[in-house]
PDB file of C-alpha atoms in Angstrom:
ATOM      1  CA  MET A   1     -36.155  29.520 -27.491  1.00 29.00           C
ATOM      2  CA  LYS A   2     -37.893  30.307 -24.391  1.00 30.00           C
ATOM      3  CA  ARG A   3     -41.116  28.600 -23.734  1.00 34.00           C
ATOM      4  CA  ARG A   4     -43.797  29.871 -21.414  1.00 36.00           C
ATOM      5  CA  TRP A   5     -46.009  27.327 -19.692  1.00 34.00           C
ATOM      6  CA  GLY A   6     -48.954  29.613 -19.356  1.00 31.00           C
ATOM      7  CA  GLN A   7     -51.913  27.520 -18.221  1.00 33.00           C
ATOM      8  CA  LEU A   8     -51.897  25.090 -15.258  1.00 34.00           C
ATOM      9  CA  ALA A   9     -54.942  22.719 -14.753  1.00 34.00           C
ATOM     10  CA  TYR A  10     -54.595  21.800 -11.028  1.00 31.00           C
ATOM     11  CA  VAL A  11     -57.616  19.530 -10.810  1.00 38.00           C
ATOM     12  CA  ALA A  12     -58.759  20.127  -7.321  1.00 41.00           C
ATOM     13  CA  PHE A  13     -62.307  19.676  -8.325  1.00 45.00           C
ATOM     14  CA  ILE A  14     -61.892  16.399 -10.162  1.00 47.00           C
ATOM     15  CA  CYS A  15     -59.801  15.060  -7.276  1.00 46.00           C
ATOM     16  CA  SER A  16     -62.515  16.011  -4.924  1.00 45.00           C
ATOM     17  CA  LEU A  17     -65.029  14.046  -7.012  1.00 47.00           C
ATOM     18  CA  LEU A  18     -62.953  10.934  -6.716  1.00 48.00           C
ATOM     19  CA  LEU A  19     -62.434  11.465  -3.073  1.00 48.00           C
ATOM     20  CA  ALA A  20     -65.999  11.641  -2.490  1.00 46.00           C
ATOM     21  CA  PHE A  21     -66.542   8.291  -3.873  1.00 48.00           C
ATOM     22  CA  PHE A  22     -63.348   6.690  -2.548  1.00 41.00           C
ATOM     23  CA  GLY A  23     -64.441   7.811   0.898  1.00 41.00           C
ATOM     24  CA  SER A  24     -67.532   5.579   0.795  1.00 35.00           C
ATOM     25  CA  SER A  25     -67.608   1.896   1.575  1.00 32.00           C
ATOM     26  CA  ALA A  26     -69.026   1.046  -1.723  1.00 33.00           C
ATOM     27  CA  SER A  27     -66.003   2.366  -3.704  1.00 32.00           C
ATOM     28  CA  SER A  28     -62.936   0.614  -5.108  1.00 33.00           C
ATOM     29  CA  ALA A  29     -59.395   1.787  -4.512  1.00 33.00           C
ATOM     30  CA  LYS A  30     -58.115   0.118  -7.731  1.00 36.00           C
ATOM     31  CA  ALA A  31     -57.456   3.491  -9.202  1.00 37.00           C
ATOM     32  CA  GLU A  32     -54.824   4.090  -6.704  1.00 39.00           C
ATOM     33  CA  ASP A  33     -51.485   2.559  -7.727  1.00 40.00           C
ATOM     34  CA  GLU A  34     -48.134   3.212  -6.382  1.00 40.00           C
ATOM     35  CA  GLY A  35     -47.428   6.058  -8.858  1.00 41.00           C
ATOM     36  CA  ALA A  36     -50.741   7.764  -7.935  1.00 44.00           C
ATOM     37  CA  LYS A  37     -49.585   8.452  -4.382  1.00 52.00           C
ATOM     38  CA  ASP A  38     -47.178  11.212  -5.482  1.00 70.00           C
ATOM     39  CA  GLY A  39     -49.415  12.650  -8.158  1.00 77.00           C
ATOM     40  CA  MET A  40     -49.774  12.213 -11.908  1.00 79.00           C
ATOM     41  CA  LEU A  41     -48.818  14.673 -14.558  1.00 79.00           C
ATOM     42  CA  THR A  42     -50.346  14.582 -17.957  1.00 80.00           C
ATOM     43  CA  ILE A  43     -50.228  17.077 -20.829  1.00 80.00           C
ATOM     44  CA  ARG A  44     -53.808  18.086 -21.803  1.00 80.00           C
ATOM     45  CA  GLY A  45     -53.002  20.517 -24.547  1.00 79.00           C
ATOM     46  CA  ILE A  46     -50.318  22.434 -26.278  1.00 79.00           C
ATOM     47  CA  ASP A  47     -50.912  25.912 -28.023  1.00 81.00           C
ATOM     48  CA  GLY A  48     -48.013  26.716 -30.256  1.00 81.00           C
ATOM     49  CA  THR A  49     -49.701  29.647 -31.948  1.00 87.00           C
ATOM     50  CA  ASP A  50     -46.853  31.920 -30.703  1.00 83.00           C
ATOM     51  CA  ARG A  51     -43.638  29.939 -31.092  1.00 76.00           C
ATOM     52  CA  LYS A  52     -41.940  32.218 -28.611  1.00 74.00           C
ATOM     53  CA  ALA A  53     -44.616  31.687 -25.862  1.00 76.00           C
ATOM     54  CA  VAL A  54     -45.895  28.155 -26.240  1.00 76.00           C
ATOM     55  CA  GLU A  55     -48.731  27.473 -23.785  1.00 79.00           C
ATOM     56  CA  VAL A  56     -48.917  23.995 -22.262  1.00 80.00           C
ATOM     57  CA  THR A  57     -52.070  22.836 -20.288  1.00 82.00           C
ATOM     58  CA  VAL A  58     -51.280  20.088 -17.869  1.00 81.00           C
ATOM     59  CA  LEU A  59     -53.196  17.864 -15.427  1.00 80.00           C
ATOM     60  CA  TRP A  60     -51.561  17.413 -12.006  1.00 80.00           C
ATOM     61  CA  THR A  61     -53.186  15.252  -9.389  1.00 77.00           C
ATOM     62  CA  GLY A  62     -50.715  15.736  -6.611  1.00 80.00           C
ATOM     63  CA  ASN A  63     -49.767  18.386  -4.137  1.00 81.00           C
ATOM     64  CA  ALA A  64     -49.863  21.875  -5.714  1.00 77.00           C
ATOM     65  CA  THR A  65     -46.718  22.892  -3.956  1.00 80.00           C
ATOM     66  CA  ASP A  66     -44.631  20.235  -5.760  1.00 82.00           C
ATOM     67  CA  LEU A  67     -45.182  22.060  -8.999  1.00 79.00           C
ATOM     68  CA  SER A  68     -42.516  24.473  -8.097  1.00 76.00           C
ATOM     69  CA  LYS A  69     -40.060  21.687  -8.892  1.00 78.00           C
ATOM     70  CA  MET A  70     -41.424  21.274 -12.415  1.00 77.00           C
ATOM     71  CA  ALA A  71     -38.742  21.528 -15.159  1.00 76.00           C
ATOM     72  CA  LEU A  72     -38.675  20.743 -18.831  1.00 78.00           C
ATOM     73  CA  ARG A  73     -35.944  19.817 -21.289  1.00 80.00           C
ATOM     74  CA  GLU A  74     -35.415  21.377 -24.695  1.00 76.00           C
ATOM     75  CA  ASN A  75     -32.895  20.023 -27.097  1.00 79.00           C
ATOM     76  CA  GLY A  76     -31.412  18.200 -24.069  1.00 81.00           C
ATOM     77  CA  ALA A  77     -31.052  21.304 -21.946  1.00 83.00           C
ATOM     78  CA  GLU A  78     -33.091  21.790 -18.778  1.00 81.00           C
ATOM     79  CA  ARG A  79     -35.431  24.677 -18.664  1.00 72.00           C
ATOM     80  CA  LYS A  80     -36.832  25.763 -15.314  1.00 68.00           C
ATOM     81  CA  VAL A  81     -40.541  26.392 -15.550  1.00 72.00           C
ATOM     82  CA  THR A  82     -41.149  29.850 -13.883  1.00 66.00           C
ATOM     83  CA  ASP A  83     -44.653  30.811 -15.369  1.00 76.00           C
ATOM     84  CA  LEU A  84     -47.293  28.631 -13.996  1.00 81.00           C
ATOM     85  CA  VAL A  85     -50.965  29.749 -13.867  1.00 80.00           C
ATOM     86  CA  ASP A  86     -53.798  27.959 -12.195  1.00 78.00           C
ATOM     87  CA  PHE A  87     -56.302  26.953 -15.109  1.00 77.00           C
ATOM     88  CA  ARG A  88     -59.226  29.055 -13.726  1.00 73.00           C
ATOM     89  CA  GLU A  89     -57.136  32.183 -13.326  1.00 77.00           C
ATOM     90  CA  ALA A  90     -56.282  31.893 -16.950  1.00 76.00           C
ATOM     91  CA  GLY A  91     -60.010  32.517 -17.521  1.00 76.00           C
ATOM     92  CA  ARG A  92     -60.937  29.084 -18.640  1.00 79.00           C
ATOM     93  CA  GLY A  93     -63.514  26.647 -16.987  1.00 88.00           C
ATOM     94  CA  MET A  94     -63.918  22.891 -16.758  1.00 90.00           C
ATOM     95  CA  GLY A  95     -66.907  20.826 -17.788  1.00 95.00           C
ATOM     96  CA  THR A  96     -67.475  17.544 -15.997  1.00 95.00           C
ATOM     97  CA  VAL A  97     -70.091  15.065 -17.122  1.00 97.00           C
ATOM     98  CA  ILE A  98     -70.998  12.340 -14.531  1.00 97.00           C
ATOM     99  CA  VAL A  99     -71.857   9.169 -16.372  1.00 98.00           C
ATOM    100  CA  MET A 100     -74.024   7.254 -13.944  1.00 98.00           C
ATOM    101  CA  ASP A 101     -74.804   3.473 -14.260  1.00 98.00           C
ATOM    102  CA  LEU A 102     -78.387   2.781 -13.753  1.00 98.00           C
ATOM    103  CA  SER A 103     -78.411  -0.982 -14.346  1.00 97.00           C
ATOM    104  CA  GLY A 104     -80.491  -3.203 -12.135  1.00 96.00           C
ATOM    105  CA  SER A 105     -77.608  -4.218  -9.822  1.00 95.00           C
ATOM    106  CA  MET A 106     -77.083  -0.539  -8.743  1.00 96.00           C
ATOM    107  CA  ASN A 107     -80.159  -1.124  -6.588  1.00 95.00           C
ATOM    108  CA  ASP A 108     -78.222  -3.525  -4.400  1.00 93.00           C
ATOM    109  CA  ASP A 109     -76.547  -2.494  -1.052  1.00 91.00           C
ATOM    110  CA  GLY A 110     -77.744   1.057  -1.547  1.00 92.00           C
ATOM    111  CA  ALA A 111     -75.124   1.635  -4.220  1.00 93.00           C
ATOM    112  CA  LEU A 112     -77.203   4.064  -6.273  1.00 95.00           C
ATOM    113  CA  SER A 113     -78.323   6.006  -3.326  1.00 95.00           C
ATOM    114  CA  ARG A 114     -74.774   6.633  -2.103  1.00 92.00           C
ATOM    115  CA  ALA A 115     -73.620   7.532  -5.684  1.00 93.00           C
ATOM    116  CA  LYS A 116     -76.401   9.992  -6.076  1.00 95.00           C
ATOM    117  CA  ALA A 117     -75.558  11.582  -2.625  1.00 93.00           C
ATOM    118  CA  ALA A 118     -71.990  11.869  -3.559  1.00 92.00           C
ATOM    119  CA  VAL A 119     -72.883  13.682  -6.833  1.00 94.00           C
ATOM    120  CA  ALA A 120     -75.174  15.883  -4.982  1.00 94.00           C
ATOM    121  CA  GLU A 121     -72.334  16.951  -2.559  1.00 91.00           C
ATOM    122  CA  MET A 122     -70.215  17.730  -5.749  1.00 92.00           C
ATOM    123  CA  ALA A 123     -72.961  19.888  -7.086  1.00 93.00           C
ATOM    124  CA  GLU A 124     -72.855  21.957  -3.892  1.00 92.00           C
ATOM    125  CA  ASN A 125     -69.173  22.635  -4.382  1.00 89.00           C
ATOM    126  CA  ILE A 126     -68.834  23.384  -8.160  1.00 90.00           C
ATOM    127  CA  PRO A 127     -66.227  26.085  -8.506  1.00 87.00           C
ATOM    128  CA  GLU A 128     -67.070  29.230 -10.094  1.00 88.00           C
ATOM    129  CA  GLY A 129     -66.716  29.129 -13.850  1.00 89.00           C
ATOM    130  CA  ASP A 130     -67.091  25.292 -13.962  1.00 92.00           C
ATOM    131  CA  LEU A 131     -70.083  23.421 -15.214  1.00 95.00           C
ATOM    132  CA  MET A 132     -71.455  19.976 -14.582  1.00 96.00           C
ATOM    133  CA  ALA A 133     -73.850  17.661 -16.533  1.00 98.00           C
ATOM    134  CA  VAL A 134     -75.131  14.138 -15.745  1.00 98.00           C
ATOM    135  CA  VAL A 135     -75.893  11.272 -18.269  1.00 98.00           C
ATOM    136  CA  SER A 136     -77.225   8.075 -17.074  1.00 98.00           C
ATOM    137  CA  PHE A 137     -77.441   4.685 -18.866  1.00 98.00           C
ATOM    138  CA  SER A 138     -79.017   1.314 -18.361  1.00 98.00           C
ATOM    139  CA  ASN A 139     -80.507  -0.089 -21.735  1.00 98.00           C
ATOM    140  CA  ASP A 140     -80.064   3.216 -23.351  1.00 98.00           C
ATOM    141  CA  PRO A 141     -78.153   6.466 -22.363  1.00 98.00           C
ATOM    142  CA  GLU A 142     -80.013   9.547 -21.251  1.00 98.00           C
ATOM    143  CA  VAL A 143     -79.039  13.193 -20.651  1.00 98.00           C
ATOM    144  CA  GLU A 144     -80.351  13.878 -17.122  1.00 98.00           C
ATOM    145  CA  THR A 145     -79.243  17.442 -17.251  1.00 98.00           C
ATOM    146  CA  ALA A 146     -77.136  19.528 -19.517  1.00 98.00           C
ATOM    147  CA  PHE A 147     -74.280  21.502 -18.421  1.00 98.00           C
ATOM    148  CA  THR A 148     -75.175  23.703 -15.347  1.00 97.00           C
ATOM    149  CA  SER A 149     -73.684  25.327 -12.381  1.00 96.00           C
ATOM    150  CA  SER A 150     -77.042  25.095 -10.517  1.00 97.00           C
ATOM    151  CA  ALA A 151     -76.885  22.554  -7.670  1.00 96.00           C
ATOM    152  CA  GLY A 152     -80.807  22.694  -7.519  1.00 97.00           C
ATOM    153  CA  GLN A 153     -80.992  21.665 -11.293  1.00 98.00           C
ATOM    154  CA  ILE A 154     -78.630  18.680 -10.682  1.00 97.00           C
ATOM    155  CA  ASN A 155     -80.313  17.531  -7.510  1.00 97.00           C
ATOM    156  CA  ALA A 156     -83.659  17.481  -9.291  1.00 98.00           C
ATOM    157  CA  ALA A 157     -82.137  15.459 -12.103  1.00 98.00           C
ATOM    158  CA  LEU A 158     -80.697  12.901  -9.465  1.00 97.00           C
ATOM    159  CA  GLU A 159     -83.963  12.688  -7.648  1.00 97.00           C
ATOM    160  CA  GLY A 160     -85.619  11.430 -10.849  1.00 96.00           C
ATOM    161  CA  MET A 161     -83.096   8.768 -11.531  1.00 98.00           C
ATOM    162  CA  ALA A 162     -83.906   5.233 -10.834  1.00 97.00           C
ATOM    163  CA  ALA A 163     -82.342   1.826 -11.725  1.00 97.00           C
ATOM    164  CA  PRO A 164     -85.004  -0.508 -13.342  1.00 97.00           C
ATOM    165  CA  SER A 165     -84.733  -4.132 -11.878  1.00 96.00           C
ATOM    166  CA  ASP A 166     -84.196  -5.425 -15.541  1.00 96.00           C
ATOM    167  CA  GLY A 167     -81.843  -2.639 -16.486  1.00 97.00           C
ATOM    168  CA  ARG A 168     -78.799  -3.600 -18.393  1.00 97.00           C
ATOM    169  CA  THR A 169     -75.386  -1.735 -18.889  1.00 97.00           C
ATOM    170  CA  ALA A 170     -74.978   0.262 -22.012  1.00 98.00           C
ATOM    171  CA  MET A 171     -71.764   1.782 -20.630  1.00 98.00           C
ATOM    172  CA  TYR A 172     -70.059   2.513 -23.920  1.00 98.00           C
ATOM    173  CA  ASP A 173     -73.139   4.218 -25.317  1.00 98.00           C
ATOM    174  CA  GLY A 174     -73.513   6.341 -22.172  1.00 98.00           C
ATOM    175  CA  ILE A 175     -69.701   7.422 -22.562  1.00 98.00           C
ATOM    176  CA  ARG A 176     -70.227   8.414 -26.148  1.00 98.00           C
ATOM    177  CA  LYS A 177     -73.448  10.292 -25.120  1.00 98.00           C
ATOM    178  CA  ALA A 178     -71.403  12.276 -22.553  1.00 98.00           C
ATOM    179  CA  VAL A 179     -68.867  13.240 -25.209  1.00 98.00           C
ATOM    180  CA  THR A 180     -71.436  14.742 -27.397  1.00 98.00           C
ATOM    181  CA  LEU A 181     -72.389  17.363 -24.767  1.00 98.00           C
ATOM    182  CA  PHE A 182     -68.985  18.986 -25.211  1.00 97.00           C
ATOM    183  CA  GLU A 183     -69.938  19.814 -28.758  1.00 96.00           C
ATOM    184  CA  THR A 184     -72.159  22.558 -27.257  1.00 92.00           C
ATOM    185  CA  ARG A 185     -69.471  23.903 -24.899  1.00 94.00           C
ATOM    186  CA  PRO A 186     -66.213  24.015 -26.831  1.00 91.00           C
ATOM    187  CA  ALA A 187     -64.696  26.613 -24.363  1.00 89.00           C
ATOM    188  CA  LEU A 188     -64.791  24.195 -21.541  1.00 91.00           C
ATOM    189  CA  GLN A 189     -62.023  21.744 -20.778  1.00 90.00           C
ATOM    190  CA  PRO A 190     -63.630  18.409 -21.081  1.00 94.00           C
ATOM    191  CA  ASN A 191     -63.715  15.730 -18.174  1.00 93.00           C
ATOM    192  CA  ILE A 192     -65.746  12.640 -17.869  1.00 96.00           C
ATOM    193  CA  LEU A 193     -66.431  10.711 -14.498  1.00 95.00           C
ATOM    194  CA  LEU A 194     -67.763   7.248 -14.998  1.00 96.00           C
ATOM    195  CA  VAL A 195     -69.589   5.533 -11.981  1.00 95.00           C
ATOM    196  CA  THR A 196     -70.266   1.918 -12.687  1.00 96.00           C
ATOM    197  CA  ASP A 197     -70.613  -1.419 -10.921  1.00 94.00           C
ATOM    198  CA  GLY A 198     -70.673  -3.631 -14.002  1.00 94.00           C
ATOM    199  CA  SER A 199     -69.610  -4.483 -17.481  1.00 96.00           C
ATOM    200  CA  ASP A 200     -71.189  -3.335 -20.785  1.00 97.00           C
ATOM    201  CA  ASP A 201     -73.553  -5.927 -22.206  1.00 96.00           C
ATOM    202  CA  VAL A 202     -75.917  -4.008 -24.512  1.00 98.00           C
ATOM    203  CA  SER A 203     -74.267  -0.919 -26.154  1.00 98.00           C
ATOM    204  CA  GLY A 204     -74.572  -0.392 -29.850  1.00 98.00           C
ATOM    205  CA  ALA A 205     -71.056   1.117 -29.685  1.00 98.00           C
ATOM    206  CA  SER A 206     -67.864  -0.870 -29.068  1.00 98.00           C
ATOM    207  CA  LEU A 207     -65.076  -0.302 -26.488  1.00 98.00           C
ATOM    208  CA  GLU A 208     -62.978   0.975 -29.358  1.00 97.00           C
ATOM    209  CA  GLU A 209     -65.657   3.451 -30.507  1.00 98.00           C
ATOM    210  CA  ALA A 210     -66.110   4.675 -26.972  1.00 98.00           C
ATOM    211  CA  ARG A 211     -62.372   5.173 -26.436  1.00 97.00           C
ATOM    212  CA  ALA A 212     -62.032   6.941 -29.774  1.00 97.00           C
ATOM    213  CA  SER A 213     -64.753   9.406 -28.871  1.00 97.00           C
ATOM    214  CA  VAL A 214     -63.216  10.337 -25.674  1.00 96.00           C
ATOM    215  CA  VAL A 215     -59.797  10.774 -27.286  1.00 93.00           C
ATOM    216  CA  SER A 216     -61.183  12.933 -30.097  1.00 94.00           C
ATOM    217  CA  ALA A 217     -62.858  15.226 -27.548  1.00 94.00           C
ATOM    218  CA  GLY A 218     -59.647  15.657 -25.656  1.00 90.00           C
ATOM    219  CA  ALA A 219     -61.250  14.696 -22.540  1.00 92.00           C
ATOM    220  CA  ALA A 220     -59.721  13.399 -19.294  1.00 90.00           C
ATOM    221  CA  PHE A 221     -61.392  10.207 -18.275  1.00 93.00           C
ATOM    222  CA  PHE A 222     -61.911   9.163 -14.670  1.00 91.00           C
ATOM    223  CA  ALA A 223     -63.669   6.096 -13.400  1.00 93.00           C
ATOM    224  CA  VAL A 224     -65.120   5.032  -9.956  1.00 91.00           C
ATOM    225  CA  GLU A 225     -65.522   1.293  -9.681  1.00 92.00           C
ATOM    226  CA  LEU A 226     -68.229   0.240  -7.215  1.00 91.00           C
ATOM    227  CA  THR A 227     -67.309  -3.190  -5.902  1.00 85.00           C
ATOM    228  CA  HIS A 228     -70.503  -4.345  -4.162  1.00 81.00           C
ATOM    229  CA  MET A 229     -70.917  -6.898  -7.008  1.00 80.00           C
ATOM    230  CA  ASP A 230     -67.898  -8.837  -6.834  1.00 77.00           C
ATOM    231  CA  GLY A 231     -66.121  -9.414 -10.225  1.00 74.00           C
ATOM    232  CA  GLU A 232     -68.737  -7.607 -12.119  1.00 87.00           C
ATOM    233  CA  VAL A 233     -66.770  -4.413 -13.011  1.00 92.00           C
ATOM    234  CA  ASP A 234     -64.805  -4.542 -16.332  1.00 92.00           C
ATOM    235  CA  SER A 235     -61.649  -3.028 -15.081  1.00 92.00           C
ATOM    236  CA  GLY A 236     -59.714  -3.827 -18.172  1.00 93.00           C
ATOM    237  CA  ALA A 237     -62.097  -1.975 -20.441  1.00 94.00           C
ATOM    238  CA  ILE A 238     -62.234   0.914 -18.024  1.00 93.00           C
ATOM    239  CA  ARG A 239     -58.362   1.209 -17.897  1.00 90.00           C
TER     240      ARG A 239
END
């Protein structure tokens, strides 16, 4: 049976988000392991409605030209993949929710200012057809802006964001709030980008509940760990 891999999600946008943060002195390179240097391939979805033309959506974080070497095995036999289509060329769009930590420690070392500047730069470069939203969290999560392609709207939301000195870290609640935004935009491919410098200490939701919500939404989860507070980031929970 011939299979057609008809939708390719080469996430240049998401990669640019991570690079915007990893390029700053406040960011951690913990996300870069040896395997990540050559790229990571992940299956995002499979549409088997037409058994003779199965569509597989994949996430690839490496060099786009390397995809020409992609192959699959079917019943032990190798099948060369010849029909690769960029995700956006397939008429789909990506939705990315930035989940921003506004706990008190984000005031230290200008971490929040640098993070907001990086998100503002992302907003200026949203690819056509894609949308971005921003959720913040300290003691409670808050939707700063729903999905939009307007850099002005995102920048206005960023300008109004501040970290109270006594703010705690409801990270799991913030992630679950981000997931709810995809309910209003089912046509978008869901992506979540967490920006944090700490560990959850006040959420009503558990780590397991936060993870389950991301999985149920089919979202790709990315995280930027800000390391200006040594030892504060719960890397284990993020992984």
